[in-house]
Tab-separated table of C-alpha atoms in Angstrom:
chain	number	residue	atom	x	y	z
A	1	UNK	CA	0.000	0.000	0.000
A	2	UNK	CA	1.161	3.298	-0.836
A	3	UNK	CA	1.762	5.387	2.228
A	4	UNK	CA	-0.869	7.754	3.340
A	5	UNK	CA	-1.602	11.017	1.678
A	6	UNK	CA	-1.569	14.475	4.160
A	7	UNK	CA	-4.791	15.844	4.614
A	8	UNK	CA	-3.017	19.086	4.229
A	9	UNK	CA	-2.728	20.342	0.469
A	10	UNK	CA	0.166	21.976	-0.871
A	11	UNK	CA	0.984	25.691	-0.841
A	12	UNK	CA	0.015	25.561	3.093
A	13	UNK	CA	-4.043	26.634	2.588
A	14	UNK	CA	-6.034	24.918	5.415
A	15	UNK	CA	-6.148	21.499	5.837
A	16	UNK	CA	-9.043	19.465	4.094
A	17	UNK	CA	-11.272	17.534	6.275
A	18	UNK	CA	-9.688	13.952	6.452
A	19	UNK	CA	-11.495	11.325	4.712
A	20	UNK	CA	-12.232	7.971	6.669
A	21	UNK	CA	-13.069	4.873	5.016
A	22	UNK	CA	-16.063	2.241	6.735
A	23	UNK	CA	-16.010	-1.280	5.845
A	24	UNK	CA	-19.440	-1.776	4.263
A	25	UNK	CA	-21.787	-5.263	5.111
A	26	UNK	CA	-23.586	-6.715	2.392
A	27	UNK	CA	-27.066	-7.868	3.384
A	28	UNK	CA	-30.126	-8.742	1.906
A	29	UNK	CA	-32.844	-6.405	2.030
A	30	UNK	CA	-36.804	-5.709	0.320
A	31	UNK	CA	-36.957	-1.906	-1.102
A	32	UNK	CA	-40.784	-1.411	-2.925
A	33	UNK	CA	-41.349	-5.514	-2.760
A	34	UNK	CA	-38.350	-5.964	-4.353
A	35	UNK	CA	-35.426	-8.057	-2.971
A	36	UNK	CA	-31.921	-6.920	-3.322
A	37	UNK	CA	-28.449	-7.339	-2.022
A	38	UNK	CA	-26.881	-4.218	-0.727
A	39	UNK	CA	-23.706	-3.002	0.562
A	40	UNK	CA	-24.235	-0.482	3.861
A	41	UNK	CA	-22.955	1.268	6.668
A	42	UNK	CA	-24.361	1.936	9.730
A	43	UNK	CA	-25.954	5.667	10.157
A	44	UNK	CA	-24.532	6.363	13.173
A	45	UNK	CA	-20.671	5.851	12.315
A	46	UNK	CA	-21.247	8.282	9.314
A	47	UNK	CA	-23.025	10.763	11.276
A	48	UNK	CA	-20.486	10.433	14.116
A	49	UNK	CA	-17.662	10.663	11.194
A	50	UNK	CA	-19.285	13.655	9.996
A	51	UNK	CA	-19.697	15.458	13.259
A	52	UNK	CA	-16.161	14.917	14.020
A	53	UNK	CA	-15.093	16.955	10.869
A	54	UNK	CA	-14.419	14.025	8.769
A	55	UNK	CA	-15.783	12.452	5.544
A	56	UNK	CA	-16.811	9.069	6.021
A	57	UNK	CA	-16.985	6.873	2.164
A	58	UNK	CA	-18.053	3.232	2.618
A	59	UNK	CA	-15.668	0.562	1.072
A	60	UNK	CA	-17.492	-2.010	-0.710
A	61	UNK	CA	-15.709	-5.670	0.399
A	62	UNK	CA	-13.528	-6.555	-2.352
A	63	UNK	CA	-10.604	-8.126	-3.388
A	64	UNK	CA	-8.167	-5.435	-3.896
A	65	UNK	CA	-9.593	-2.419	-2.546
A	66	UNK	CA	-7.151	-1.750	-0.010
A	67	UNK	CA	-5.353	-0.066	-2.846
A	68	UNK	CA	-7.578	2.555	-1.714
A	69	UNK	CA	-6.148	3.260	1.593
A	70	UNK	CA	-3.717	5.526	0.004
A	71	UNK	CA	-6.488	7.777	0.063
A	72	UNK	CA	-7.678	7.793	3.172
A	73	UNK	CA	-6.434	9.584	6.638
A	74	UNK	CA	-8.149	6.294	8.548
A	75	UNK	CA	-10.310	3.312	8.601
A	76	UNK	CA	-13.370	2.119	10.527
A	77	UNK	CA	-13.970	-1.649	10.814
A	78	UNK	CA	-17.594	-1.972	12.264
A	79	UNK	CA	-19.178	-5.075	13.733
A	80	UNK	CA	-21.002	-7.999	11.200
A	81	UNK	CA	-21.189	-11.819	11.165
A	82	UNK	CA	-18.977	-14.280	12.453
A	83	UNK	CA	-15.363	-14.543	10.866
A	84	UNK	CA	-14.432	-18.175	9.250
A	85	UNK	CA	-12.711	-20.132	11.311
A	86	UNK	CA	-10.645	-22.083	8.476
A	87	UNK	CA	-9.013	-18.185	8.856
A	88	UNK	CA	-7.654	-18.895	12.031
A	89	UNK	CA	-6.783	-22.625	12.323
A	90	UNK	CA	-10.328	-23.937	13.418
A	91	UNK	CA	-13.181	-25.928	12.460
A	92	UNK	CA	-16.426	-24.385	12.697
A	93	UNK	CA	-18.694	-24.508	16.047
A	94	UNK	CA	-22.358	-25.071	15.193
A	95	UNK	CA	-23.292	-21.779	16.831
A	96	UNK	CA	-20.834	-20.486	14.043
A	97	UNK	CA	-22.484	-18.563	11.010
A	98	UNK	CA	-20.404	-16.764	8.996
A	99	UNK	CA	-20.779	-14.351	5.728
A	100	UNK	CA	-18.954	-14.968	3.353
A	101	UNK	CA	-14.675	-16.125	3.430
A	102	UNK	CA	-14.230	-14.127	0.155
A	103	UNK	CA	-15.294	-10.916	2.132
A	104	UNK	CA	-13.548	-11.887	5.558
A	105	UNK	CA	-10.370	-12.223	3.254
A	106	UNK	CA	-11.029	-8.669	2.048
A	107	UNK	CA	-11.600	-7.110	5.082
A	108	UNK	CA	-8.190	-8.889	6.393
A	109	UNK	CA	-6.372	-7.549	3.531
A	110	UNK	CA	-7.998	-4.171	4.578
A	111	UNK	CA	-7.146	-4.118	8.116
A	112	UNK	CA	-3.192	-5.360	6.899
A	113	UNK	CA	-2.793	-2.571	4.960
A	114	UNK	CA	-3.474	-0.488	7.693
A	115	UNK	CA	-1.581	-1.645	10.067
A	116	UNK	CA	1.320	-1.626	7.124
A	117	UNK	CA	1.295	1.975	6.468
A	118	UNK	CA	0.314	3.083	10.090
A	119	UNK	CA	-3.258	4.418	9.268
A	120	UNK	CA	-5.136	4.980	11.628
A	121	UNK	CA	-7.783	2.122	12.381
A	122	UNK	CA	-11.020	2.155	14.895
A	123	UNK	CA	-12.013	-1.690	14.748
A	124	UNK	CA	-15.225	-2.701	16.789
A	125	UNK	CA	-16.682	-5.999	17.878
A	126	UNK	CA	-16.467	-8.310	14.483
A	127	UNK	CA	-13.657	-5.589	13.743
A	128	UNK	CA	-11.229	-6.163	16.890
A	129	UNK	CA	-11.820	-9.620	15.754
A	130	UNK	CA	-10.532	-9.450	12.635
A	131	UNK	CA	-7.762	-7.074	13.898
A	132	UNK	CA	-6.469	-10.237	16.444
A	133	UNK	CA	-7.047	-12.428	13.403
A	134	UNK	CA	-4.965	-10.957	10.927
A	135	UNK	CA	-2.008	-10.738	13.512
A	136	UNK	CA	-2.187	-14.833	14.061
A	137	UNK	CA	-4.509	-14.465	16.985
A	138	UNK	CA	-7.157	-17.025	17.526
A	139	UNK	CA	-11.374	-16.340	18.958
A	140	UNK	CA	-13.102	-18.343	21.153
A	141	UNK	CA	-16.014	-19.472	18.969
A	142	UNK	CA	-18.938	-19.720	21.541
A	143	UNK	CA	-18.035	-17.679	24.685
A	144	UNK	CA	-21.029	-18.838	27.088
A	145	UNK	CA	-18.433	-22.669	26.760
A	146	UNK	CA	-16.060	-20.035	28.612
A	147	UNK	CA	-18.033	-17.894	30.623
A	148	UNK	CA	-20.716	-20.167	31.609
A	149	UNK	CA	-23.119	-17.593	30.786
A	150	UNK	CA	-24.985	-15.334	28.085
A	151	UNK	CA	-23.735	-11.934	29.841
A	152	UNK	CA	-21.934	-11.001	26.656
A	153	UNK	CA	-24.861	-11.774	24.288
A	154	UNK	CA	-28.344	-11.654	26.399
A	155	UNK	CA	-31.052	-13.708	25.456
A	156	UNK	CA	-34.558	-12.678	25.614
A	157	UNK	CA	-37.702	-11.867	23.610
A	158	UNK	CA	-36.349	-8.309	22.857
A	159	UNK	CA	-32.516	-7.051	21.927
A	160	UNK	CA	-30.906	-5.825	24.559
A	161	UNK	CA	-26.720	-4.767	25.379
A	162	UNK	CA	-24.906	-7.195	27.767
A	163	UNK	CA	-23.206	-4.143	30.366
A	164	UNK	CA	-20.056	-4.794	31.926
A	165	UNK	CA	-17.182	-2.120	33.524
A	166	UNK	CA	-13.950	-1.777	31.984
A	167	UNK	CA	-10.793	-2.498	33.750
A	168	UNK	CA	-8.335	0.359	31.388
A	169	UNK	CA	-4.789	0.073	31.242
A	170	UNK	CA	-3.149	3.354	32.396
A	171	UNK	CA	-1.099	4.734	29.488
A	172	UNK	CA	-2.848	3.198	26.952
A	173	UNK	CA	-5.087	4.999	24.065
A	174	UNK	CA	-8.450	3.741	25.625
A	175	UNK	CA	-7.347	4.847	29.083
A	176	UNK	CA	-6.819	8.633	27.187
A	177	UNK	CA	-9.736	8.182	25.512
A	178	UNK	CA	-12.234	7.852	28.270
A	179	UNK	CA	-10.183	9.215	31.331
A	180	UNK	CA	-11.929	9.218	34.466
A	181	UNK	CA	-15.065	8.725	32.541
A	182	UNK	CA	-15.580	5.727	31.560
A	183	UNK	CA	-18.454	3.815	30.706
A	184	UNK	CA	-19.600	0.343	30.989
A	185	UNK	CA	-19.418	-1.467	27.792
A	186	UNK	CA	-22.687	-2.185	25.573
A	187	UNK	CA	-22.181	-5.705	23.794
A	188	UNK	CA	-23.980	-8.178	22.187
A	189	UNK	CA	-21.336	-11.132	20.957
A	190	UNK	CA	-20.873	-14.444	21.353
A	191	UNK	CA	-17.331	-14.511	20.232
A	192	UNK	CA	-14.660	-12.937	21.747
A	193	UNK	CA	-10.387	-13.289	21.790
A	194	UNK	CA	-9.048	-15.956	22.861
A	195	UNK	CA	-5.101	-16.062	21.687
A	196	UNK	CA	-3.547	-12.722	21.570
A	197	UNK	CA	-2.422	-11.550	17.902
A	198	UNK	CA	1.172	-10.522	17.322
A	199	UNK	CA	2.159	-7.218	18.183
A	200	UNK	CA	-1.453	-6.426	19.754
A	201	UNK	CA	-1.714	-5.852	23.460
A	202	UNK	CA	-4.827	-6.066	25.513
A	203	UNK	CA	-5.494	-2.882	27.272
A	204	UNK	CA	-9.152	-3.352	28.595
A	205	UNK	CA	-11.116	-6.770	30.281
A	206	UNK	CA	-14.513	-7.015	31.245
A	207	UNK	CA	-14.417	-8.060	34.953
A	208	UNK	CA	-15.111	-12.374	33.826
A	209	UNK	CA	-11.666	-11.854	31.799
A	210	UNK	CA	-13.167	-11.523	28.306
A	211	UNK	CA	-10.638	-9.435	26.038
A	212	UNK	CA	-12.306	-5.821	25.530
A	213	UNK	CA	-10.229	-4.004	23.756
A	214	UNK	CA	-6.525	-4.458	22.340
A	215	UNK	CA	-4.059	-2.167	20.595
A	216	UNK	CA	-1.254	-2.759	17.894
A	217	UNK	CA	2.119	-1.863	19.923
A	218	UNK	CA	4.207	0.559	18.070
A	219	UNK	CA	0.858	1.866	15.162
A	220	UNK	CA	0.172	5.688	15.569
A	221	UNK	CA	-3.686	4.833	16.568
A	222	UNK	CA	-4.959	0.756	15.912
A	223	UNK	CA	-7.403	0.153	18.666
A	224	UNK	CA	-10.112	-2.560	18.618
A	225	UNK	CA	-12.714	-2.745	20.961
A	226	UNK	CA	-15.457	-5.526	21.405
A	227	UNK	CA	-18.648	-3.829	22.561
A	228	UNK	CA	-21.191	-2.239	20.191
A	229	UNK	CA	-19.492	1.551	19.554
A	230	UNK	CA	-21.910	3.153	17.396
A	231	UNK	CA	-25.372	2.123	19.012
A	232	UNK	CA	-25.172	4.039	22.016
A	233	UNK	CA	-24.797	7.692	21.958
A	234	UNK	CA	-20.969	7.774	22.881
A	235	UNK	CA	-19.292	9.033	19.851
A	236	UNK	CA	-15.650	9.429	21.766
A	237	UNK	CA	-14.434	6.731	19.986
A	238	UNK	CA	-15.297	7.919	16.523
A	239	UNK	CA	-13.901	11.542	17.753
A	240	UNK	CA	-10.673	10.103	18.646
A	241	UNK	CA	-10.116	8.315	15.208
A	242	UNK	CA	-11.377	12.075	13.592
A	243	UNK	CA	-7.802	13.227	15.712
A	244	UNK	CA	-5.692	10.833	14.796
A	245	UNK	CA	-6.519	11.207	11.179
A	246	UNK	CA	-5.705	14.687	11.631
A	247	UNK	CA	-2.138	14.359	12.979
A	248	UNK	CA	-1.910	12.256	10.279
């Protein structure tokens, strides 16, 4: 990947807004009766995106496109469907359902690049997954078989966030981040980390020992975090991705 472009142009006018990619999912939907298959984003990462004083472009998942990085101040990996588990060394649990391989393998190559040419990269729930995966880290496919519970994923007749306080690692960018403010995590997985990736280092737990959020050692900004960022109404994440796009 070529290295990232300054969001600064030249002759030293002020500096354009920096331009963050989000890894689309591809879904199914019915528009008019019709059924289609469409590549989205949730609204709430653009409009957080946006508010922060970036522009946000969805990346359509496929082979190749992290050429695109090049062009981009930073990258948002959201949350989606289960990750293969051929990917990491693992035959699949039956509580398993994946997408699609094709598109893990694209969002991998994504997330590589990335980490490659130090842009900076917000990666949340399926996200941090991918992030551990693409640095040799393995998931644990079925976390209640770890737990011994559904605290992560809560089952009922109506959605709801499993909530759980966040042990942060002083020094870290999470610990920055949230400061003295920090708020319980709002999650709804079933699979979590279970061996560390190369060069990542956990920085957060959940109080039962699940991995919350981990950072690449020695990358400008490359944070994952597990819970839902996005669907709540805490955009500090998003804000602190808008910053470290800027220093790019």
């Amino acid at each position: 990947m070529k290295s990232a472009q300054s969001a600064r142009p030249a002759g030293g006018g002020p500096a354009r807004p920096p331009v963050i990619g989000i890894t689309a999912r591809t879904v199914p939907v019915t528009i008019q009766g019709a059924q289609m298959v469409v590549s989205l984003s949730l609204q709430s990462h653009v409009d957080f995106l946006a508010a922060a004083g970036c522009i946000p472009v969805v990346i359509p998942l496929r082979p190749g496109n992290e050429e695109i990085l090049g062009s981009l101040q930073g990258l948002l990996v959201p949350g989606g469907p289960d990750i293969d588990p051929e990917l990491y060394g693992q035959h699949r649990h039956p509580t398993t359902h994946g997408g699609s391989p094709g598109m893990d393998r694209a969002e991998l190559a994504l997330i590589g690049a990335a980490l490659a040419g130090g842009l900076p990269l917000l990666a949340i729930c399926r996200g941090m997954q991918l992030l551990n995966v693409q640095c040799g880290g393995t998931l644990h496919q079925h976390l209640p078989e770890v737990t011994g519970s559904d605290g992560h994923r809560p089952q009922g007749d109506t959605f709801e966030f499993g909530r759980h306080a966040l042990e942060l690692h002083e020094g870290s960018h999470i610990a920055r981040i949230f400061g003295d403010d920090t708020p319980k995590s709002a999650c709804h997985h079933h699979q979590a980390v279970d061996q560390v990736g190369t060069g990542l280092t956990v920085t957060a737990r959940a109080p039962d020992g699940v991995v919350e959020v981990v950072e690449a050692a020695g990358h400008p900004f490359a944070v994952g975090v597990q819970w839902e960022a996005g669907q709540t109404e805490d955009d500090r994440l998003h804000r602190a991705l808008a910053d470290a796009a800027r220093r790019l």
